[in-house]
């Protein structure tokens, strides 16, 4: 398995991974509508300071991650997802770990940040196992249809 640049041909597969509005919000927040449109993913992939990567093997897209270039020394991980066919097999950890290795190779970033909803216990455990720690920064929640979803901001030094 390896990390590679996102291709527009990956978008239909990635958009199919979310079977409910809640899953979509846990992954993409309000960035994408529900149901997620392939064209929205492709459009976002062309934005400045955003980079999409996929975790792949010889035949499948296993996972997806968005890197946001926040500043000359900060990279932010966003929209981390694993294909439902490969969940529970350590692919999320592999995806984030390989992404951190890629960011380190660039030698300019000093910190990698992310935000995760507190209800996403699996993701929080994964990030913690890779050296991310909770930091006291905002935002501390996102609001969807009048409901507040608590967030944890996390970071790791490179």
mmCIF file of C-alpha atoms in Angstrom:
data_model
loop_
_atom_site.group_PDB
_atom_site.id
_atom_site.type_symbol
_atom_site.label_atom_id
_atom_site.label_comp_id
_atom_site.label_asym_id
_atom_site.label_seq_id
_atom_site.Cartn_x
_atom_site.Cartn_y
_atom_site.Cartn_z
ATOM 1 C CA UNK A 1 0.000 0.000 0.000
ATOM 2 C CA UNK A 2 1.167 3.492 -0.789
ATOM 3 C CA UNK A 3 0.159 7.148 -0.745
ATOM 4 C CA UNK A 4 -0.482 8.863 -4.057
ATOM 5 C CA UNK A 5 -1.935 12.092 -5.403
ATOM 6 C CA UNK A 6 -5.712 12.150 -5.757
ATOM 7 C CA UNK A 7 -7.085 11.688 -9.263
ATOM 8 C CA UNK A 8 -10.484 12.960 -10.379
ATOM 9 C CA UNK A 9 -11.263 9.315 -11.198
ATOM 10 C CA UNK A 10 -11.133 8.612 -7.423
ATOM 11 C CA UNK A 11 -13.995 10.992 -6.612
ATOM 12 C CA UNK A 12 -16.956 8.654 -7.375
ATOM 13 C CA UNK A 13 -15.457 5.939 -5.169
ATOM 14 C CA UNK A 14 -14.778 8.334 -2.291
ATOM 15 C CA UNK A 15 -18.231 9.930 -2.459
ATOM 16 C CA UNK A 16 -19.800 6.437 -2.179
ATOM 17 C CA UNK A 17 -18.205 5.769 1.232
ATOM 18 C CA UNK A 18 -20.762 7.788 3.213
ATOM 19 C CA UNK A 19 -24.165 6.158 3.692
ATOM 20 C CA UNK A 20 -25.764 8.809 5.908
ATOM 21 C CA UNK A 21 -25.798 12.543 6.488
ATOM 22 C CA UNK A 22 -24.165 11.976 9.902
ATOM 23 C CA UNK A 23 -21.275 10.010 8.343
ATOM 24 C CA UNK A 24 -20.893 12.769 5.780
ATOM 25 C CA UNK A 25 -20.808 15.469 8.477
ATOM 26 C CA UNK A 26 -18.321 13.507 10.605
ATOM 27 C CA UNK A 27 -16.021 13.398 7.582
ATOM 28 C CA UNK A 28 -16.573 16.649 5.753
ATOM 29 C CA UNK A 29 -18.471 18.952 8.055
ATOM 30 C CA UNK A 30 -20.299 21.541 5.964
ATOM 31 C CA UNK A 31 -17.698 21.476 3.181
ATOM 32 C CA UNK A 32 -19.821 19.058 1.145
ATOM 33 C CA UNK A 33 -23.582 18.794 0.730
ATOM 34 C CA UNK A 34 -25.520 15.609 1.406
ATOM 35 C CA UNK A 35 -25.500 13.396 -0.513
ATOM 36 C CA UNK A 36 -21.903 14.132 -1.473
ATOM 37 C CA UNK A 37 -21.552 15.023 -5.125
ATOM 38 C CA UNK A 38 -18.531 13.804 -7.064
ATOM 39 C CA UNK A 39 -18.243 17.242 -8.682
ATOM 40 C CA UNK A 40 -17.901 18.890 -5.244
ATOM 41 C CA UNK A 41 -14.907 16.714 -4.396
ATOM 42 C CA UNK A 42 -13.280 17.443 -7.736
ATOM 43 C CA UNK A 43 -13.921 21.188 -7.386
ATOM 44 C CA UNK A 44 -12.360 21.252 -3.903
ATOM 45 C CA UNK A 45 -9.320 19.332 -5.181
ATOM 46 C CA UNK A 46 -8.447 22.351 -7.344
ATOM 47 C CA UNK A 47 -8.397 24.862 -4.464
ATOM 48 C CA UNK A 48 -5.173 26.643 -3.653
ATOM 49 C CA UNK A 49 -3.345 25.428 -0.539
ATOM 50 C CA UNK A 50 -5.291 22.141 -0.442
ATOM 51 C CA UNK A 51 -3.852 18.803 -1.465
ATOM 52 C CA UNK A 52 -5.731 15.509 -1.708
ATOM 53 C CA UNK A 53 -3.936 12.188 -1.234
ATOM 54 C CA UNK A 54 -5.216 8.625 -1.405
ATOM 55 C CA UNK A 55 -4.044 5.444 0.238
ATOM 56 C CA UNK A 56 -4.038 2.818 -2.478
ATOM 57 C CA UNK A 57 -2.955 -0.668 -3.348
ATOM 58 C CA UNK A 58 -2.628 -2.108 -6.827
ATOM 59 C CA UNK A 59 -6.390 -2.137 -7.429
ATOM 60 C CA UNK A 60 -8.292 -0.182 -4.753
ATOM 61 C CA UNK A 61 -8.548 3.222 -3.139
ATOM 62 C CA UNK A 62 -8.287 2.331 0.549
ATOM 63 C CA UNK A 63 -8.376 5.800 2.098
ATOM 64 C CA UNK A 64 -8.417 9.532 1.499
ATOM 65 C CA UNK A 65 -6.913 12.536 3.269
ATOM 66 C CA UNK A 66 -6.903 16.282 2.684
ATOM 67 C CA UNK A 67 -3.815 18.321 3.551
ATOM 68 C CA UNK A 68 -4.313 22.033 4.128
ATOM 69 C CA UNK A 69 -1.262 24.274 3.921
ATOM 70 C CA UNK A 70 -2.172 26.589 6.814
ATOM 71 C CA UNK A 71 1.109 28.507 7.048
ATOM 72 C CA UNK A 72 4.760 28.071 6.061
ATOM 73 C CA UNK A 73 5.283 25.852 9.118
ATOM 74 C CA UNK A 74 1.823 24.292 9.727
ATOM 75 C CA UNK A 75 0.033 21.567 7.795
ATOM 76 C CA UNK A 76 -3.495 20.535 8.780
ATOM 77 C CA UNK A 77 -5.016 17.101 8.214
ATOM 78 C CA UNK A 78 -8.670 17.189 7.199
ATOM 79 C CA UNK A 79 -11.320 14.856 5.845
ATOM 80 C CA UNK A 80 -9.563 11.608 6.726
ATOM 81 C CA UNK A 81 -11.590 8.603 5.552
ATOM 82 C CA UNK A 82 -11.173 4.896 4.957
ATOM 83 C CA UNK A 83 -13.253 2.883 2.518
ATOM 84 C CA UNK A 84 -15.962 0.886 4.342
ATOM 85 C CA UNK A 85 -14.515 -2.277 2.753
ATOM 86 C CA UNK A 86 -11.228 -1.738 4.611
ATOM 87 C CA UNK A 87 -12.275 -0.271 7.966
ATOM 88 C CA UNK A 88 -11.058 -1.981 11.111
ATOM 89 C CA UNK A 89 -7.861 -3.169 9.406
ATOM 90 C CA UNK A 90 -5.476 -0.385 10.474
ATOM 91 C CA UNK A 91 -5.851 1.567 7.223
ATOM 92 C CA UNK A 92 -6.642 4.845 8.991
ATOM 93 C CA UNK A 93 -3.462 4.591 11.014
ATOM 94 C CA UNK A 94 -1.469 3.707 7.878
ATOM 95 C CA UNK A 95 -3.025 6.634 5.988
ATOM 96 C CA UNK A 96 -2.200 9.196 8.682
ATOM 97 C CA UNK A 97 1.250 7.707 9.326
ATOM 98 C CA UNK A 98 2.205 7.804 5.631
ATOM 99 C CA UNK A 99 0.825 11.346 5.388
ATOM 100 C CA UNK A 100 3.000 12.436 8.315
ATOM 101 C CA UNK A 101 6.034 10.868 6.617
ATOM 102 C CA UNK A 102 5.218 12.769 3.412
ATOM 103 C CA UNK A 103 4.866 16.051 5.304
ATOM 104 C CA UNK A 104 8.187 15.463 7.117
ATOM 105 C CA UNK A 105 9.966 14.900 3.784
ATOM 106 C CA UNK A 106 9.069 18.433 2.773
ATOM 107 C CA UNK A 107 11.252 19.760 5.616
ATOM 108 C CA UNK A 108 9.358 23.025 6.021
ATOM 109 C CA UNK A 109 6.545 22.091 8.389
ATOM 110 C CA UNK A 110 7.065 22.085 12.145
ATOM 111 C CA UNK A 111 3.580 21.131 13.295
ATOM 112 C CA UNK A 112 0.660 19.100 11.982
ATOM 113 C CA UNK A 113 -2.796 19.927 13.328
ATOM 114 C CA UNK A 114 -6.276 18.457 13.028
ATOM 115 C CA UNK A 115 -9.736 18.621 14.560
ATOM 116 C CA UNK A 116 -11.843 15.587 15.392
ATOM 117 C CA UNK A 117 -15.371 15.294 16.746
ATOM 118 C CA UNK A 118 -15.366 13.879 20.282
ATOM 119 C CA UNK A 119 -17.915 11.243 19.257
ATOM 120 C CA UNK A 120 -15.423 9.855 16.727
ATOM 121 C CA UNK A 121 -13.627 7.760 19.343
ATOM 122 C CA UNK A 122 -11.907 5.474 16.812
ATOM 123 C CA UNK A 123 -10.287 8.407 15.012
ATOM 124 C CA UNK A 124 -9.257 10.077 18.282
ATOM 125 C CA UNK A 125 -7.592 6.855 19.443
ATOM 126 C CA UNK A 126 -5.791 6.560 16.093
ATOM 127 C CA UNK A 127 -4.470 10.129 16.222
ATOM 128 C CA UNK A 128 -3.343 9.749 19.839
ATOM 129 C CA UNK A 129 -1.450 6.545 18.957
ATOM 130 C CA UNK A 130 0.453 8.523 16.308
ATOM 131 C CA UNK A 131 1.592 11.210 18.754
ATOM 132 C CA UNK A 132 -1.162 13.805 18.429
ATOM 133 C CA UNK A 133 -2.131 15.545 21.662
ATOM 134 C CA UNK A 134 -5.191 17.614 22.491
ATOM 135 C CA UNK A 135 -4.575 21.362 22.607
ATOM 136 C CA UNK A 136 -6.708 24.126 24.061
ATOM 137 C CA UNK A 137 -7.682 25.927 20.853
ATOM 138 C CA UNK A 138 -10.941 26.659 19.116
ATOM 139 C CA UNK A 139 -13.265 26.022 17.609
ATOM 140 C CA UNK A 140 -14.512 23.666 20.288
ATOM 141 C CA UNK A 141 -17.695 22.645 18.484
ATOM 142 C CA UNK A 142 -19.515 22.770 15.171
ATOM 143 C CA UNK A 143 -23.234 23.286 14.947
ATOM 144 C CA UNK A 144 -25.429 21.257 12.596
ATOM 145 C CA UNK A 145 -29.185 21.855 12.479
ATOM 146 C CA UNK A 146 -29.111 23.443 15.935
ATOM 147 C CA UNK A 147 -27.134 20.570 17.472
ATOM 148 C CA UNK A 148 -23.632 21.226 18.850
ATOM 149 C CA UNK A 149 -21.003 18.600 18.081
ATOM 150 C CA UNK A 150 -17.986 18.982 20.399
ATOM 151 C CA UNK A 151 -14.555 19.040 18.743
ATOM 152 C CA UNK A 152 -11.061 18.289 19.987
ATOM 153 C CA UNK A 153 -8.181 20.196 18.397
ATOM 154 C CA UNK A 154 -5.007 18.095 18.210
ATOM 155 C CA UNK A 155 -1.448 18.594 17.041
ATOM 156 C CA UNK A 156 1.917 16.915 16.792
ATOM 157 C CA UNK A 157 5.349 18.429 16.346
ATOM 158 C CA UNK A 158 7.529 17.145 13.510
#
